[in-house]
mmCIF file of C-alpha atoms (C1' of nucleotides) in Angstrom:
data_model
loop_
_atom_site.group_PDB
_atom_site.id
_atom_site.type_symbol
_atom_site.label_atom_id
_atom_site.label_comp_id
_atom_site.label_asym_id
_atom_site.label_seq_id
_atom_site.Cartn_x
_atom_site.Cartn_y
_atom_site.Cartn_z
ATOM 1 C CA UNK A 586 53.069 115.463 101.009
ATOM 2 C CA UNK A 587 56.581 116.742 100.498
ATOM 3 C CA UNK A 588 59.233 116.163 97.843
ATOM 4 C CA UNK A 589 61.754 113.344 97.767
ATOM 5 C CA UNK A 590 63.862 114.641 100.693
ATOM 6 C CA UNK A 591 67.206 112.976 100.430
ATOM 7 C CA UNK A 592 68.905 112.264 103.751
ATOM 8 C CA UNK A 593 72.292 113.935 103.583
ATOM 9 C CA UNK A 594 75.036 114.099 106.150
ATOM 10 C CA UNK A 595 74.367 117.800 106.601
ATOM 11 C CA UNK A 596 70.649 117.435 107.202
ATOM 12 C CA UNK A 597 71.204 114.645 109.722
ATOM 13 C CA UNK A 598 73.740 116.695 111.665
ATOM 14 C CA UNK A 599 71.444 119.719 111.826
ATOM 15 C CA UNK A 600 68.507 117.674 113.039
ATOM 16 C CA UNK A 601 70.671 115.917 115.637
ATOM 17 C CA UNK A 602 71.942 119.224 116.980
ATOM 18 C CA UNK A 603 68.426 120.566 117.392
ATOM 19 C CA UNK A 604 67.135 117.355 118.953
ATOM 20 C CA UNK A 605 69.905 117.344 121.539
ATOM 21 C CA UNK A 606 69.707 120.865 122.837
ATOM 22 C CA UNK A 607 67.212 122.361 125.217
ATOM 23 C CA UNK A 608 67.876 125.935 124.222
ATOM 24 C CA UNK A 609 66.261 127.592 121.215
ATOM 25 C CA UNK A 610 69.184 128.411 118.979
ATOM 26 C CA UNK A 611 69.502 130.746 116.031
ATOM 27 C CA UNK A 612 70.513 129.543 112.579
ATOM 28 C CA UNK A 613 73.968 130.927 113.211
ATOM 29 C CA UNK A 614 74.428 128.946 116.414
ATOM 30 C CA UNK A 615 73.364 125.770 114.614
ATOM 31 C CA UNK A 616 75.881 126.618 111.902
ATOM 32 C CA UNK A 617 78.715 126.990 114.424
ATOM 33 C CA UNK A 618 77.850 123.664 116.036
ATOM 34 C CA UNK A 619 77.484 121.905 112.690
ATOM 35 C CA UNK A 620 80.900 123.124 111.584
ATOM 36 C CA UNK A 621 82.484 121.097 114.387
ATOM 37 C CA UNK A 622 81.121 117.948 112.767
ATOM 38 C CA UNK A 623 81.079 118.961 109.104
ATOM 39 C CA UNK A 624 83.796 121.606 108.808
ATOM 40 C CA UNK A 625 82.976 122.725 105.291
ATOM 41 C CA UNK A 626 79.223 123.041 105.726
ATOM 42 C CA UNK A 627 77.928 126.385 104.524
ATOM 43 C CA UNK A 628 75.522 128.780 106.186
ATOM 44 C CA UNK A 629 73.270 128.609 103.130
ATOM 45 C CA UNK A 630 72.941 124.864 103.562
ATOM 46 C CA UNK A 631 72.005 125.324 107.194
ATOM 47 C CA UNK A 632 69.251 127.747 106.252
ATOM 48 C CA UNK A 633 68.031 125.512 103.445
ATOM 49 C CA UNK A 634 67.825 122.481 105.698
ATOM 50 C CA UNK A 635 66.182 124.393 108.520
ATOM 51 C CA UNK A 636 63.473 125.393 106.077
ATOM 52 C CA UNK A 637 63.085 121.858 104.776
ATOM 53 C CA UNK A 638 62.854 120.438 108.287
ATOM 54 C CA UNK A 639 60.353 123.107 109.266
ATOM 55 C CA UNK A 640 58.199 122.412 106.217
ATOM 56 C CA UNK A 641 58.218 118.684 106.897
ATOM 57 C CA UNK A 642 57.157 119.296 110.484
ATOM 58 C CA UNK A 643 60.312 118.003 112.137
ATOM 59 C CA UNK A 644 61.225 121.251 113.845
ATOM 60 C CA UNK A 645 59.547 124.518 114.805
ATOM 61 C CA UNK A 646 60.602 127.954 113.660
ATOM 62 C CA UNK A 647 60.035 130.577 116.361
ATOM 63 C CA UNK A 648 60.054 134.046 114.938
ATOM 64 C CA UNK A 649 58.818 136.286 117.689
ATOM 65 C CA UNK A 650 60.730 138.382 120.178
ATOM 66 C CA UNK A 651 63.662 139.384 118.017
ATOM 67 C CA UNK A 652 64.806 140.114 114.506
ATOM 68 C CA UNK A 653 65.983 136.593 113.750
ATOM 69 C CA UNK A 654 64.383 133.165 113.953
ATOM 70 C CA UNK A 655 65.113 130.528 116.547
ATOM 71 C CA UNK A 656 64.510 126.832 116.091
ATOM 72 C CA UNK A 657 63.106 124.119 118.307
ATOM 73 C CA UNK A 658 63.834 120.445 117.664
ATOM 74 C CA UNK A 659 60.793 119.329 119.617
ATOM 75 C CA UNK A 660 57.899 119.765 117.260
ATOM 76 C CA UNK A 661 55.030 118.895 119.606
ATOM 77 C CA UNK A 662 53.191 122.080 120.450
ATOM 78 C CA UNK A 663 54.246 123.774 123.666
ATOM 79 C CA UNK A 664 54.359 127.339 124.905
ATOM 80 C CA UNK A 665 57.309 129.673 125.299
ATOM 81 C CA UNK A 666 58.466 132.446 127.571
ATOM 82 C CA UNK A 667 60.578 135.265 126.190
ATOM 83 C CA UNK A 668 62.719 137.286 128.588
ATOM 84 C CA UNK A 669 62.596 140.921 127.527
ATOM 85 C CA UNK A 670 65.926 141.656 129.183
ATOM 86 C CA UNK A 671 68.292 138.798 128.242
ATOM 87 C CA UNK A 672 66.279 137.722 125.170
ATOM 88 C CA UNK A 673 66.366 134.051 126.095
ATOM 89 C CA UNK A 674 63.519 131.718 125.187
ATOM 90 C CA UNK A 675 62.267 129.192 127.744
ATOM 91 C CA UNK A 676 59.815 126.329 127.524
ATOM 92 C CA UNK A 677 56.647 126.733 129.552
ATOM 93 C CA UNK A 678 55.446 123.504 131.081
ATOM 94 C CA UNK A 679 51.716 124.050 131.227
ATOM 95 C CA UNK A 680 49.331 121.859 129.243
ATOM 96 C CA UNK A 681 48.467 122.905 125.715
ATOM 97 C CA UNK A 682 44.829 123.950 125.474
ATOM 98 C CA UNK A 683 43.750 121.936 122.444
ATOM 99 C CA UNK A 684 40.180 123.051 122.946
ATOM 100 C CA UNK A 685 41.096 126.598 121.999
ATOM 101 C CA UNK A 686 41.433 125.664 118.329
ATOM 102 C CA UNK A 687 37.898 124.320 118.344
ATOM 103 C CA UNK A 688 36.595 127.419 120.109
ATOM 104 C CA UNK A 689 38.178 129.728 117.559
ATOM 105 C CA UNK A 690 36.917 127.528 114.736
ATOM 106 C CA UNK A 691 33.377 127.948 116.063
ATOM 107 C CA UNK A 692 33.821 131.673 116.625
ATOM 108 C CA UNK A 693 35.366 132.565 113.284
ATOM 109 C CA UNK A 694 34.367 129.739 110.979
ATOM 110 C CA UNK A 695 38.005 129.458 109.921
ATOM 111 C CA UNK A 696 39.846 126.187 109.491
ATOM 112 C CA UNK A 697 42.021 126.425 112.605
ATOM 113 C CA UNK A 698 44.919 123.987 112.604
ATOM 114 C CA UNK A 699 46.976 124.972 115.632
ATOM 115 C CA UNK A 700 47.994 127.865 117.808
ATOM 116 C CA UNK A 701 51.003 129.293 119.563
ATOM 117 C CA UNK A 702 51.337 131.159 122.805
ATOM 118 C CA UNK A 703 54.217 133.201 124.126
ATOM 119 C CA UNK A 704 54.583 134.819 127.512
ATOM 120 C CA UNK A 705 56.650 137.953 128.022
ATOM 121 C CA UNK A 706 58.411 139.347 131.067
ATOM 122 C CA UNK A 707 61.592 138.817 133.052
ATOM 123 C CA UNK A 708 63.236 135.481 133.793
ATOM 124 C CA UNK A 709 64.546 134.603 137.249
ATOM 125 C CA UNK A 710 68.084 135.832 136.704
ATOM 126 C CA UNK A 711 67.039 139.144 135.193
ATOM 127 C CA UNK A 712 64.361 139.686 137.815
ATOM 128 C CA UNK A 713 66.997 139.167 140.528
ATOM 129 C CA UNK A 714 69.544 141.463 138.944
ATOM 130 C CA UNK A 715 66.932 144.214 138.782
ATOM 131 C CA UNK A 716 65.701 143.925 142.358
ATOM 132 C CA UNK A 717 69.250 144.058 143.697
ATOM 133 C CA UNK A 718 69.483 147.480 142.048
ATOM 134 C CA UNK A 719 72.652 147.182 139.989
ATOM 135 C CA UNK A 720 74.418 143.853 140.114
ATOM 136 C CA UNK A 721 77.834 145.161 139.061
ATOM 137 C CA UNK B 1066 58.704 156.175 131.583
ATOM 138 C CA UNK B 1067 59.732 157.333 128.114
ATOM 139 C CA UNK B 1068 61.590 160.367 126.782
ATOM 140 C CA UNK B 1069 60.097 163.741 125.948
ATOM 141 C CA UNK B 1070 58.166 162.538 122.884
ATOM 142 C CA UNK B 1071 57.366 165.569 120.816
ATOM 143 C CA UNK B 1072 54.074 165.415 118.917
ATOM 144 C CA UNK B 1073 54.922 165.978 115.287
ATOM 145 C CA UNK B 1074 52.681 166.045 112.251
ATOM 146 C CA UNK B 1075 54.257 162.802 111.089
ATOM 147 C CA UNK B 1076 53.711 160.914 114.325
ATOM 148 C CA UNK B 1077 50.103 162.047 114.527
ATOM 149 C CA UNK B 1078 49.374 160.925 110.981
ATOM 150 C CA UNK B 1079 50.917 157.492 111.570
ATOM 151 C CA UNK B 1080 48.962 156.941 114.756
ATOM 152 C CA UNK B 1081 45.727 158.094 113.104
ATOM 153 C CA UNK B 1082 46.221 155.702 110.216
ATOM 154 C CA UNK B 1083 46.724 152.768 112.555
ATOM 155 C CA UNK B 1084 43.808 153.727 114.766
ATOM 156 C CA UNK B 1085 41.456 153.933 111.820
ATOM 157 C CA UNK B 1086 42.138 150.670 110.097
ATOM 158 C CA UNK B 1087 40.986 147.214 111.038
ATOM 159 C CA UNK B 1088 43.667 145.418 109.072
ATOM 160 C CA UNK B 1089 47.157 144.791 110.389
ATOM 161 C CA UNK B 1090 49.375 146.704 107.997
ATOM 162 C CA UNK B 1091 53.084 146.545 107.323
ATOM 163 C CA UNK B 1092 55.364 149.547 107.757
ATOM 164 C CA UNK B 1093 55.385 149.956 104.010
ATOM 165 C CA UNK B 1094 51.593 150.128 103.814
ATOM 166 C CA UNK B 1095 51.555 152.751 106.563
ATOM 167 C CA UNK B 1096 54.190 154.668 104.603
ATOM 168 C CA UNK B 1097 52.083 154.627 101.436
ATOM 169 C CA UNK B 1098 49.031 155.875 103.328
ATOM 170 C CA UNK B 1099 51.006 158.532 105.175
ATOM 171 C CA UNK B 1100 52.416 159.879 101.909
ATOM 172 C CA UNK B 1101 48.897 160.825 100.831
ATOM 173 C CA UNK B 1102 48.729 163.196 103.800
ATOM 174 C CA UNK B 1103 52.393 164.164 104.190
ATOM 175 C CA UNK B 1104 53.879 163.732 100.714
ATOM 176 C CA UNK B 1105 57.502 164.154 101.709
ATOM 177 C CA UNK B 1106 57.473 161.827 104.702
ATOM 178 C CA UNK B 1107 60.274 159.307 104.597
ATOM 179 C CA UNK B 1108 60.210 155.591 105.224
ATOM 180 C CA UNK B 1109 62.824 155.999 107.925
ATOM 181 C CA UNK B 1110 60.546 158.352 109.808
ATOM 182 C CA UNK B 1111 57.712 155.866 109.590
ATOM 183 C CA UNK B 1112 59.908 153.152 111.087
ATOM 184 C CA UNK B 1113 61.214 155.475 113.782
ATOM 185 C CA UNK B 1114 57.727 156.514 114.820
ATOM 186 C CA UNK B 1115 56.382 152.990 114.747
ATOM 187 C CA UNK B 1116 59.123 152.022 117.182
ATOM 188 C CA UNK B 1117 58.439 155.024 119.414
ATOM 189 C CA UNK B 1118 54.709 154.306 119.463
ATOM 190 C CA UNK B 1119 55.355 150.642 120.195
ATOM 191 C CA UNK B 1120 57.725 151.474 123.051
ATOM 192 C CA UNK B 1121 55.227 153.886 124.570
ATOM 193 C CA UNK B 1122 52.518 151.238 124.417
ATOM 194 C CA UNK B 1123 50.296 153.006 121.901
ATOM 195 C CA UNK B 1124 50.448 150.289 119.253
ATOM 196 C CA UNK B 1125 51.386 146.622 118.999
ATOM 197 C CA UNK B 1126 54.077 145.191 116.781
ATOM 198 C CA UNK B 1127 53.150 141.748 115.465
ATOM 199 C CA UNK B 1128 56.171 139.896 114.176
ATOM 200 C CA UNK B 1129 55.010 136.357 113.630
ATOM 201 C CA UNK B 1130 53.856 134.647 110.475
ATOM 202 C CA UNK B 1131 56.082 136.396 107.991
ATOM 203 C CA UNK B 1132 59.397 138.094 107.441
ATOM 204 C CA UNK B 1133 58.165 141.588 108.202
ATOM 205 C CA UNK B 1134 56.317 143.177 111.096
ATOM 206 C CA UNK B 1135 52.723 144.250 111.094
ATOM 207 C CA UNK B 1136 51.234 146.856 113.383
ATOM 208 C CA UNK B 1137 48.021 147.076 115.330
ATOM 209 C CA UNK B 1138 46.667 150.417 116.508
ATOM 210 C CA UNK B 1139 44.551 148.791 119.211
ATOM 211 C CA UNK B 1140 46.962 148.138 122.035
ATOM 212 C CA UNK B 1141 44.658 146.194 124.378
ATOM 213 C CA UNK B 1142 45.672 142.568 124.273
ATOM 214 C CA UNK B 1143 43.716 140.356 121.898
ATOM 215 C CA UNK B 1144 44.463 137.251 119.886
ATOM 216 C CA UNK B 1145 45.149 136.882 116.200
ATOM 217 C CA UNK B 1146 44.569 134.410 113.417
ATOM 218 C CA UNK B 1147 47.085 134.071 110.604
ATOM 219 C CA UNK B 1148 45.955 132.569 107.306
ATOM 220 C CA UNK B 1149 48.719 130.356 105.988
ATOM 221 C CA UNK B 1150 47.501 130.766 102.419
ATOM 222 C CA UNK B 1151 46.729 134.469 101.913
ATOM 223 C CA UNK B 1152 48.932 135.645 104.811
ATOM 224 C CA UNK B 1153 46.242 137.937 106.219
ATOM 225 C CA UNK B 1154 45.973 138.588 109.937
ATOM 226 C CA UNK B 1155 42.553 138.608 111.602
ATOM 227 C CA UNK B 1156 41.427 139.552 115.077
ATOM 228 C CA UNK B 1157 40.033 136.715 117.167
ATOM 229 C CA UNK B 1158 37.141 137.743 119.356
ATOM 230 C CA UNK B 1159 37.501 135.380 122.275
ATOM 231 C CA UNK B 1160 38.215 136.665 125.777
ATOM 232 C CA UNK B 1161 41.823 137.104 126.815
ATOM 233 C CA UNK B 1162 42.735 134.603 129.515
ATOM 234 C CA UNK B 1163 44.383 136.923 132.032
ATOM 235 C CA UNK B 1164 44.719 134.055 134.480
ATOM 236 C CA UNK B 1165 47.287 132.387 132.258
ATOM 237 C CA UNK B 1166 49.938 134.924 133.209
ATOM 238 C CA UNK B 1167 49.429 134.092 136.857
ATOM 239 C CA UNK B 1168 49.551 130.364 136.162
ATOM 240 C CA UNK B 1169 52.829 130.663 134.312
ATOM 241 C CA UNK B 1170 54.200 132.923 137.016
ATOM 242 C CA UNK B 1171 53.462 130.203 139.565
ATOM 243 C CA UNK B 1172 54.858 127.462 137.358
ATOM 244 C CA UNK B 1173 58.094 129.152 136.342
ATOM 245 C CA UNK B 1174 58.698 131.748 139.023
ATOM 246 C CA UNK B 1175 59.285 134.288 136.269
ATOM 247 C CA UNK B 1176 57.910 137.805 136.284
ATOM 248 C CA UNK B 1177 55.215 137.309 133.625
ATOM 249 C CA UNK B 1178 53.847 140.568 132.257
ATOM 250 C CA UNK B 1179 51.625 139.502 129.366
ATOM 251 C CA UNK B 1180 51.168 136.913 126.685
ATOM 252 C CA UNK B 1181 50.247 136.586 123.063
ATOM 253 C CA UNK B 1182 48.394 133.916 121.186
ATOM 254 C CA UNK B 1183 48.139 133.299 117.476
ATOM 255 C CA UNK B 1184 46.024 130.738 115.662
ATOM 256 C CA UNK B 1185 47.081 129.277 112.341
ATOM 257 C CA UNK B 1186 45.098 127.750 109.521
ATOM 258 C CA UNK B 1187 42.954 128.826 106.582
ATOM 259 C CA UNK B 1188 40.533 131.744 106.533
ATOM 260 C CA UNK B 1189 37.066 131.429 105.030
ATOM 261 C CA UNK B 1190 37.971 132.589 101.545
ATOM 262 C CA UNK B 1191 41.023 130.364 101.281
ATOM 263 C CA UNK B 1192 39.174 127.397 102.728
ATOM 264 C CA UNK B 1193 36.470 127.833 100.089
ATOM 265 C CA UNK B 1194 38.898 128.192 97.211
ATOM 266 C CA UNK B 1195 40.558 124.948 98.236
ATOM 267 C CA UNK B 1196 37.411 122.882 98.664
ATOM 268 C CA UNK B 1197 36.242 123.891 95.205
ATOM 269 C CA UNK B 1198 39.336 122.092 93.921
ATOM 270 C CA UNK B 1199 41.044 124.672 91.737
ATOM 271 C CA UNK B 1200 39.345 128.018 91.468
ATOM 272 C CA UNK B 1201 40.993 128.974 88.189
ATOM 273 C "C1'" DT C 996 66.707 178.953 121.891
ATOM 274 C "C1'" DT C 997 67.271 174.042 122.532
ATOM 275 C "C1'" DA C 998 67.445 169.535 121.399
ATOM 276 C "C1'" DC C 999 64.184 166.275 119.554
ATOM 277 C "C1'" DT C 1000 62.607 164.929 114.900
ATOM 278 C "C1'" DT C 1001 62.994 164.789 110.031
ATOM 279 C "C1'" DG C 1002 64.489 163.504 105.023
ATOM 280 C "C1'" DC C 1003 67.839 161.364 102.643
ATOM 281 C "C1'" DA C 1004 70.656 157.707 101.531
ATOM 282 C "C1'" DA C 1005 73.891 154.487 102.910
ATOM 283 C "C1'" DA C 1006 74.608 150.683 105.811
ATOM 284 C "C1'" DC C 1007 73.148 146.717 108.456
ATOM 285 C "C1'" DG C 1008 71.888 141.860 109.513
ATOM 286 C "C1'" DC C 1009 69.422 137.919 108.582
ATOM 287 C "C1'" DT C 1010 68.004 135.082 104.917
ATOM 288 C "C1'" DT C 1011 67.625 133.578 100.175
ATOM 289 C "C1'" DT C 1012 69.354 132.335 95.696
ATOM 290 C "C1'" DG C 1013 72.106 131.320 91.116
ATOM 291 C "C1'" DC C 1014 75.522 128.492 89.682
ATOM 292 C "C1'" DA C 1015 78.420 124.546 88.854
ATOM 293 C "C1'" DC C 1016 79.876 120.521 91.238
ATOM 294 C "C1'" DG C 1017 78.963 116.433 94.171
ATOM 295 C "C1'" DC C 1018 76.558 112.742 96.053
ATOM 296 C "C1'" DA C 1019 72.255 109.902 97.682
ATOM 297 C "C1'" DC C 1020 69.308 106.831 95.671
ATOM 298 C "C1'" DG D 293 72.870 107.744 85.661
ATOM 299 C "C1'" DT D 294 69.566 111.191 87.421
ATOM 300 C "C1'" DG D 295 68.452 115.105 89.652
ATOM 301 C "C1'" DC D 296 68.318 116.708 94.413
ATOM 302 C "C1'" DG D 297 71.602 118.764 97.752
ATOM 303 C "C1'" DT D 298 75.828 121.353 98.451
ATOM 304 C "C1'" DG D 299 79.491 125.216 98.891
ATOM 305 C "C1'" DC D 300 80.368 129.605 97.627
ATOM 306 C "C1'" DA D 301 79.402 134.220 97.079
ATOM 307 C "C1'" DA D 302 76.407 137.703 95.729
ATOM 308 C "C1'" DA D 303 72.006 139.527 96.034
ATOM 309 C "C1'" DG D 304 67.593 140.484 98.420
ATOM 310 C "C1'" DC D 305 64.842 142.811 101.627
ATOM 311 C "C1'" DG D 306 63.023 144.743 105.775
ATOM 312 C "C1'" DT D 307 64.880 147.765 109.049
ATOM 313 C "C1'" DT D 308 68.188 150.904 111.224
ATOM 314 C "C1'" DT D 309 71.259 154.804 111.394
ATOM 315 C "C1'" DG D 310 74.577 159.045 110.569
ATOM 316 C "C1'" DC D 311 74.194 163.525 109.277
ATOM 317 C "C1'" DA D 312 72.744 168.217 108.507
ATOM 318 C "C1'" DA D 313 68.550 170.853 108.374
ATOM 319 C "C1'" DG D 314 63.950 171.658 110.333
ATOM 320 C "C1'" DT D 315 60.692 172.509 113.992
ATOM 321 C "C1'" DA D 316 57.887 171.717 118.527
ATOM 322 C "C1'" DA D 317 57.997 173.395 123.056
#
DNA sequence: TTACTTGCAAACGCTTTGCACGCAC
DNA sequence: GTGCGTGCAAAGCGTTTGCAAGTAA
């Protein structure tokens, strides 16, 4: 399906970083981490590889909630929660409703391949810091 | 909840445009339409008002699927379908699962306020143009 | 009158890209 | 050896913002 895709040191490092984190980092964060292992890696290379890995289905690009994309090294579909105060992304551990794709396919006639769902609100820490009036 | 919010000619025009279209336009498209009614309106004003209207809950900002935001003048929650070929956004007419917010609230403990869902795939036109091999 | 809103244009921030060199295959 | 991937830096592009003038309340 995709082009040759040569496995370079840089691409391997980027994929490893994403696979071994449970947060949903920005391209810049990945770049900072990658520099510890490949000091002369460039930000352009990070972006290029993130796009390649996204296109080949190895990672997810999450582009809601803020002005920049975040990436997720776990490509199986799952839902996310976005905290509107601290802007963190969390995984939501409820089952993915596969049947929804079929329902929408029947309703619209479109060729539905997958779906995404994001929940919005306040995470535990931010909820607490609000209810205790001002925390500092 | 929000500031004074003065009703200006510009803000009214922008809201009217969004209320009276069934597509999900970009800021630039809104700007082009608004110029027909207020010729000397500026793009900065369009962006400022879109943000004000979004913050006051009058419109939705949809920022998935591409590098720029689209806007929806119908603020009640509903789901969307994004065509990966022609990049159009469509409304999906299935009921909104309000219970999901409660489920996630119970699962995570977070203060869940709302959720969004987007389906991805090919719309009817793009599906047809693919199945007929190459249309040109 | 007051201070929110505007038009203009410059600046901003994230992302992409052109180029020549380097390296995986 | 071939041509895809890289580092570097500049450009691209959607969006935001500082400022002085305009205008809704």
